[in-house]
Coordinates of C-alpha atoms and ligand atoms in Angstrom, one line a residue:
T1 CA 126.4 206.7 124.4
I2 CA 122.8 205.7 124.2
T3 CA 121.3 202.8 126.0
P4 CA 118.8 200.8 123.9
V5 CA 115.8 199.6 125.8
I6 CA 114.0 196.5 124.0
L7 CA 110.6 196.1 124.8
C8 CA 109.9 192.3 124.4
G9 CA 106.7 191.5 126.3
G10 CA 104.0 191.4 123.4
S11 CA 102.2 188.2 122.7
G12 CA 101.6 188.9 118.9
T13 CA 98.4 186.6 118.7
R14 CA 97.7 187.6 115.2
L15 CA 100.5 185.8 113.9
W16 CA 99.1 182.5 115.2
P17 CA 100.2 179.7 114.7
V18 CA 103.7 180.8 114.5
S19 CA 103.5 183.2 117.4
R20 CA 102.6 181.4 120.5
K21 CA 102.0 182.5 123.9
S22 CA 105.1 180.7 124.9
F23 CA 107.0 181.9 121.9
P24 CA 105.7 185.0 120.5
K25 CA 106.6 186.5 117.2
Q26 CA 109.4 188.4 118.1
F27 CA 111.5 185.4 118.7
A28 CA 110.2 183.4 115.8
Q29 CA 112.1 183.2 112.4
L30 CA 109.6 185.0 110.4
V31 CA 111.7 186.6 107.7
D32 CA 114.8 184.8 107.9
D33 CA 116.8 182.7 110.4
T34 CA 117.4 185.8 112.5
S35 CA 114.4 186.6 114.8
L36 CA 113.0 190.3 114.9
F37 CA 114.2 190.6 118.3
Q38 CA 117.9 189.5 117.4
A39 CA 117.6 191.9 114.4
T40 CA 116.5 194.8 116.8
A41 CA 119.6 193.8 119.1
E42 CA 121.9 193.9 116.3
R43 CA 120.6 197.1 114.8
L44 CA 121.3 198.9 118.0
S45 CA 124.7 197.3 118.5
G46 CA 126.4 198.3 115.1
S47 CA 128.2 201.4 116.4
A48 CA 130.1 203.0 119.4
R49 CA 127.1 205.0 120.0
F50 CA 125.4 202.1 121.8
A51 CA 125.9 200.8 125.2
K52 CA 124.8 197.2 126.1
P53 CA 120.9 196.8 125.7
I54 CA 118.6 196.7 128.4
V55 CA 115.6 194.1 127.6
V56 CA 112.4 194.4 129.5
T57 CA 110.4 191.1 129.3
N58 CA 108.5 188.8 131.4
S59 CA 109.4 185.6 133.1
D60 CA 108.3 183.4 130.5
F61 CA 110.7 184.6 127.9
R62 CA 113.9 185.2 130.0
F63 CA 115.9 182.3 128.7
V64 CA 114.8 182.7 125.1
V65 CA 116.1 186.3 125.6
T66 CA 119.4 185.3 126.8
E67 CA 119.7 182.4 124.3
Q68 CA 118.9 184.5 121.3
L69 CA 121.3 187.4 122.5
S70 CA 124.1 185.1 122.9
E71 CA 123.5 183.5 119.4
V72 CA 124.1 186.9 117.9
G73 CA 127.1 187.6 120.3
I74 CA 125.3 190.5 122.2
D75 CA 125.7 191.0 125.9
P76 CA 122.8 192.4 127.6
G77 CA 123.5 195.2 130.0
A78 CA 120.4 194.2 132.1
I79 CA 117.3 192.1 131.7
L80 CA 114.3 193.4 133.7
I81 CA 111.7 190.8 134.3
E82 CA 108.1 192.1 134.7
P83 CA 105.8 190.1 137.2
E84 CA 103.1 190.7 134.5
G85 CA 102.7 192.8 131.3
R86 CA 101.2 196.3 132.3
N87 CA 101.9 197.5 128.8
T88 CA 104.7 199.8 127.6
A89 CA 104.5 202.8 129.9
P90 CA 105.3 200.9 133.1
A91 CA 108.1 199.0 131.2
V92 CA 109.6 202.2 129.9
L93 CA 109.3 203.9 133.5
A94 CA 110.9 200.9 135.0
A95 CA 114.0 200.9 132.6
A96 CA 114.3 204.8 133.0
L97 CA 114.5 204.5 136.9
Y98 CA 117.0 201.6 136.5
L99 CA 119.0 203.8 134.3
H100 CA 118.6 207.0 136.2
A101 CA 120.0 205.4 139.4
R102 CA 123.3 205.0 137.3
D103 CA 123.3 208.0 135.2
P104 CA 120.6 210.8 135.2
E105 CA 122.1 212.4 131.9
A106 CA 121.9 209.1 130.2
A107 CA 120.3 208.9 127.0
M108 CA 117.9 205.9 126.2
L109 CA 116.4 204.6 122.9
V110 CA 113.1 202.5 123.4
A111 CA 112.7 200.0 120.7
P112 CA 110.0 197.5 120.1
S113 CA 111.2 194.1 119.3
D114 CA 108.7 193.2 116.6
H115 CA 109.6 195.4 113.7
R116 CA 111.5 194.8 110.4
M117 CA 113.9 197.6 109.5
P118 CA 116.2 196.1 106.9
D119 CA 118.5 199.1 106.8
G120 CA 120.2 199.4 110.2
A121 CA 122.7 201.8 108.9
A122 CA 120.1 204.3 107.9
F123 CA 118.2 203.9 111.2
R124 CA 121.4 204.6 113.1
A125 CA 121.7 207.8 110.9
A126 CA 118.3 208.8 111.9
V127 CA 119.0 208.3 115.6
E128 CA 122.1 210.4 115.1
K129 CA 119.9 213.2 113.6
G130 CA 117.7 213.1 116.8
M131 CA 120.7 213.6 119.2
G132 CA 120.8 217.2 118.8
A133 CA 117.3 217.8 120.2
L134 CA 118.1 215.8 123.4
E135 CA 120.5 218.7 124.4
K136 CA 117.1 221.1 124.5
G137 CA 115.6 218.6 126.6
K138 CA 113.2 217.4 123.9
M139 CA 112.1 213.9 123.3
V140 CA 112.4 212.5 119.8
L141 CA 110.0 210.1 118.0
F142 CA 110.5 208.4 114.5
G143 CA 108.1 209.1 111.6
I144 CA 107.1 206.9 108.8
Q145 CA 105.8 207.9 105.4
P146 CA 101.9 206.4 105.7
D147 CA 100.4 204.5 102.7
R148 CA 97.1 203.7 104.0
P149 CA 94.6 204.8 106.8
E150 CA 95.9 202.2 109.3
T151 CA 94.0 202.3 112.6
G152 CA 96.5 200.4 114.8
Y153 CA 99.2 202.9 114.8
G154 CA 99.8 206.4 116.1
Y155 CA 100.0 209.5 114.0
L156 CA 102.2 212.4 114.2
E157 CA 101.2 215.7 113.0
L158 CA 104.2 217.9 111.8
D159 CA 104.8 221.4 112.3
T160 CA 106.0 223.1 109.0
N161 CA 109.7 224.0 109.7
G162 CA 112.4 222.2 111.3
G163 CA 116.1 221.0 110.8
D164 CA 117.4 217.6 111.8
T165 CA 114.1 217.4 113.6
V166 CA 110.7 218.6 113.0
P167 CA 108.6 219.8 116.1
L168 CA 105.6 217.8 116.7
K169 CA 102.2 219.5 116.7
R170 CA 100.0 216.6 117.9
F171 CA 100.1 213.0 118.6
V172 CA 96.9 210.8 117.8
E173 CA 97.1 207.2 119.1
K174 CA 95.0 204.6 117.3
P175 CA 92.5 206.7 115.6
D176 CA 89.2 205.5 114.3
I177 CA 89.1 204.9 110.5
A178 CA 87.3 208.1 109.6
T179 CA 90.0 210.2 111.6
A180 CA 92.8 208.1 110.0
E181 CA 91.3 208.8 106.5
K182 CA 91.1 212.6 107.1
M183 CA 94.7 212.7 108.6
I184 CA 96.1 210.9 105.4
E185 CA 94.2 213.1 103.1
Q186 CA 95.6 216.2 105.0
G187 CA 99.2 215.0 104.4
N188 CA 101.2 216.4 107.1
F189 CA 101.0 213.3 109.1
L190 CA 103.4 210.5 109.7
W191 CA 103.0 207.2 111.4
N192 CA 104.8 206.8 114.8
A193 CA 107.5 204.0 114.5
G194 CA 107.1 203.3 118.0
I195 CA 110.6 204.0 118.8
F196 CA 111.5 206.7 121.2
L197 CA 114.9 208.5 121.9
F198 CA 115.2 210.7 125.2
R199 CA 117.3 211.4 128.2
V200 CA 116.3 209.5 131.3
K201 CA 115.5 212.7 133.2
D202 CA 113.4 213.8 130.6
I203 CA 111.2 211.0 130.3
L204 CA 110.9 210.7 134.0
K205 CA 109.9 214.5 134.4
A206 CA 107.3 213.8 131.5
I207 CA 105.9 210.7 133.2
E208 CA 105.7 212.7 136.5
T209 CA 103.6 215.3 134.7
C210 CA 101.6 213.2 132.3
A211 CA 101.1 210.0 134.1
G212 CA 102.1 210.6 137.9
Q213 CA 100.1 207.7 138.9
L214 CA 102.7 205.3 137.5
V215 CA 105.6 206.6 139.7
G216 CA 104.6 205.5 143.1
P217 CA 104.3 201.8 142.2
V218 CA 106.8 201.4 139.5
S219 CA 109.5 203.1 141.6
A220 CA 108.7 200.7 144.5
A221 CA 108.9 197.7 142.1
V222 CA 112.2 198.8 141.0
E223 CA 113.5 199.6 144.3
E224 CA 112.5 196.3 145.8
A225 CA 113.6 194.3 142.8
E226 CA 115.3 191.1 143.3
V227 CA 118.5 189.9 141.3
D228 CA 117.9 186.2 140.3
L229 CA 120.4 184.6 138.2
G230 CA 121.4 187.9 136.7
F231 CA 117.8 188.9 135.9
L232 CA 116.2 192.0 137.8
R233 CA 112.8 190.8 138.9
L234 CA 110.7 193.8 139.6
A235 CA 108.6 193.3 142.8
P236 CA 105.3 192.0 142.1
G237 CA 103.5 193.8 145.0
P238 CA 103.9 197.2 143.9
W239 CA 103.8 196.4 140.2
A240 CA 100.4 195.1 140.4
G241 CA 99.4 198.6 141.3
A242 CA 100.8 200.1 138.1
E243 CA 98.1 201.1 135.6
D244 CA 98.1 199.0 132.4
I245 CA 98.8 201.7 129.8
S246 CA 100.9 202.5 126.8
I247 CA 103.4 205.0 126.7
D248 CA 101.7 206.7 123.7
Y249 CA 98.5 207.2 125.6
A250 CA 100.1 207.8 128.9
V251 CA 102.9 210.4 127.6
M252 CA 103.1 211.0 123.9
E253 CA 99.6 212.2 123.4
K254 CA 100.1 214.7 126.2
A255 CA 103.8 215.9 126.1
D256 CA 104.7 219.1 124.7
N257 CA 108.3 218.8 124.0
L258 CA 108.2 216.3 121.1
E259 CA 110.4 216.4 118.1
V260 CA 110.3 213.8 115.0
V261 CA 113.0 212.7 112.8
P262 CA 111.3 211.3 109.7
F263 CA 112.5 208.0 108.8
E264 CA 112.5 207.2 105.1
S265 CA 114.0 203.5 104.8
G266 CA 111.9 200.4 105.2
W267 CA 110.0 199.8 108.2
S268 CA 107.2 197.6 108.9
D269 CA 105.3 196.4 112.1
L270 CA 104.8 192.8 111.0
G271 CA 101.5 193.1 113.0
G272 CA 99.5 190.2 111.1
W273 CA 99.7 187.8 108.2
D274 CA 98.5 190.5 105.8
A275 CA 101.3 192.7 107.0
M276 CA 103.7 189.6 106.4
W277 CA 102.3 189.3 102.9
R278 CA 102.8 192.9 102.2
D279 CA 106.3 193.0 103.5
L280 CA 107.8 189.7 102.1
E281 CA 109.1 189.1 98.6
K282 CA 106.3 187.8 96.3
D283 CA 106.6 185.9 93.0
G284 CA 104.8 187.3 89.8
D285 CA 101.3 186.3 90.9
G286 CA 101.6 187.9 94.3
V287 CA 102.4 184.7 96.1
V288 CA 104.7 184.5 99.5
C289 CA 105.7 180.9 99.7
N290 CA 108.3 179.1 102.0
A291 CA 110.5 176.2 101.3
G292 CA 107.9 173.8 102.7
A293 CA 105.0 175.1 100.6
T294 CA 104.2 174.8 97.0
A295 CA 101.7 177.0 95.2
I296 CA 99.9 175.9 92.0
D297 CA 98.0 178.4 90.1
C298 CA 97.7 180.7 93.4
S299 CA 97.6 184.4 93.5
S300 CA 97.9 187.2 96.3
S301 CA 98.4 184.7 98.9
I302 CA 100.8 183.5 101.6
L303 CA 101.6 179.7 102.2
R304 CA 104.1 178.6 104.8
S305 CA 105.0 175.5 106.5
E306 CA 106.9 175.8 109.6
H307 CA 107.7 172.0 110.1
E308 CA 110.1 170.1 108.1
A309 CA 107.8 166.9 107.9
M310 CA 104.7 168.9 106.6
E311 CA 104.4 169.8 102.8
L312 CA 101.9 172.6 102.2
V313 CA 100.4 172.5 98.8
G314 CA 97.9 175.3 97.7
I315 CA 95.8 175.0 94.3
G316 CA 93.8 177.7 92.8
L317 CA 94.0 179.9 95.9
K318 CA 93.3 183.7 95.8
D319 CA 93.9 186.0 98.9
I320 CA 94.5 183.1 101.3
V321 CA 96.5 182.7 104.3
A322 CA 97.7 179.0 105.0
V323 CA 100.2 178.3 107.5
A324 CA 101.1 175.0 109.0
T325 CA 103.2 174.3 112.0
R326 CA 103.8 171.0 113.9
D327 CA 100.5 171.0 115.9
A328 CA 98.3 173.7 114.1
V329 CA 97.1 174.6 110.8
L330 CA 95.6 178.1 109.8
V331 CA 93.5 178.8 106.7
A332 CA 92.1 182.1 106.4
H333 CA 90.9 184.8 104.1
K334 CA 93.9 187.4 103.8
D335 CA 91.3 190.2 104.4
R336 CA 90.6 188.5 107.8
S337 CA 94.3 188.5 109.1
Q338 CA 93.3 190.8 111.9
D339 CA 90.8 188.2 113.3
V340 CA 93.4 185.5 113.5
K341 CA 93.4 186.8 117.4
L342 CA 89.7 185.3 117.4
A343 CA 91.4 181.7 116.7
V344 CA 93.6 182.2 119.7
S345 CA 90.7 183.1 122.1
A346 CA 88.5 180.4 120.7
L347 CA 91.2 177.8 121.3
K348 CA 91.7 179.0 124.8
D349 CA 87.9 178.7 125.6
K350 CA 88.1 175.2 124.3
G351 CA 90.7 174.5 127.0
Ligands
GDD401 N1 108.1 194.5 128.3 C1 107.1 194.9 127.7 N2 105.8 194.8 128.6 N3 107.1 195.0 126.5 C2 105.7 195.2 125.9 C3 104.5 195.2 126.7 C4 104.6 195.1 128.1 O1 103.5 194.8 128.9 N4 103.6 195.6 125.9 C5 103.9 195.5 124.7 N5 105.3 195.5 124.6 C6 106.1 195.6 123.6 C7 105.8 194.9 122.3 O2 106.4 193.5 122.4 C8 106.3 195.6 121.3 O3 107.8 195.4 120.9 C9 106.2 197.0 121.7 O4 106.1 196.8 123.1 C10 105.1 197.8 121.4 O5 103.9 197.3 121.8 P1 102.5 197.1 120.8 O6 101.5 196.4 121.7 O7 103.2 196.3 119.6 O8 102.2 198.3 120.3 P2 101.3 198.8 119.2 O9 101.8 198.1 118.0 O10 99.9 198.6 119.4 O11 101.5 200.4 119.0 C11 102.9 201.0 119.0 O12 103.6 200.7 118.0 C12 102.9 201.3 116.8 C13 104.0 201.1 115.7 O13 104.2 199.6 115.5 C14 102.4 202.5 119.3 O14 103.6 203.2 119.6 C15 102.0 203.2 118.1 O15 101.8 204.5 118.1 C16 102.8 203.0 116.9 O16 102.4 203.4 115.8
MG402 MG1 103.2 196.6 117.5

């Protein structure tokens, strides 16, 4: 079996005001009435292949996690609580050490909790394709066909030949725009989906080699962890000594045993309102409107009211994001979607 490890620590500030510090986007009902986190857990529980998932999150979200899992009838294998977010490398390492103590041969599948992948069966089939490579001590990434020079993703340069998996030549995390454009032009690059499949012993070996500085602090944090109401609280003292770094920079850019499964079904990282607009169903004028919103003569815009007592009406809008919640309204040019995080810091400064 494979143990899913769901990473659930991000704050998703670019989807403010729906995504909040205390209730980030992965838990919100962005697309339908299942949250992205719930959809992730369901995607990884639809076959006998998968063991109960391990969720790595922080203290603020622990009850949202248990509540949302129980809503979809999924039992977590463990919930690891980080004293503070140190990015994905420490989170993956903590989960790997936790599993290693139980079964060093175990396979784990690291999954972000904020992606949309409508075809769960296609994804499970892709995971199946990756399994063979694990026998050879390889670590498996999933590649998405890119359609624009996005700078927020990792890029996978593929070797020419392969079977179920294709050897990875080079991993480039978050390139600048010129580099991204060059890679798109070159053509033999896929986006990194941010999902990883490996044996516990292999990721531990890779972290020791590529990011050995993490091992001391994170091992101590796991060894000294406290069980609290069924949550495993990593020890804050040692955890504070772990470097804040993503698994992509810490390991994937450096490891030499990576293989890729190209994934051809739908995948999107709903990172901001422009991505939401791109991904959701639009009317003939390119407008995404939810039940609480009305668009009159609008085009290429997204209008959402998240509060039942709040009607949102747009007239003559073009390329606009308008989102109303109970206590905040965002109105922005769609091209400025990435800057919504500025709103969050501006409000923080106001106190
Ligand atoms: N537990 C925990 N702790 N989870 C975290 C933390 C943390 O400190 N930081 C981030 N996460 C979770 C996020 O909630 C998300 O589900 C996942 O880990 C990935 O983190 P992001 O911060 O969203 O990464 P990214 O989008 O910038 O980049 C990654 O994903 C891209 C695809 O969406 C990379 O893997 C890229 O290479 C990739 O293309
Ligand atoms: Mg992301």
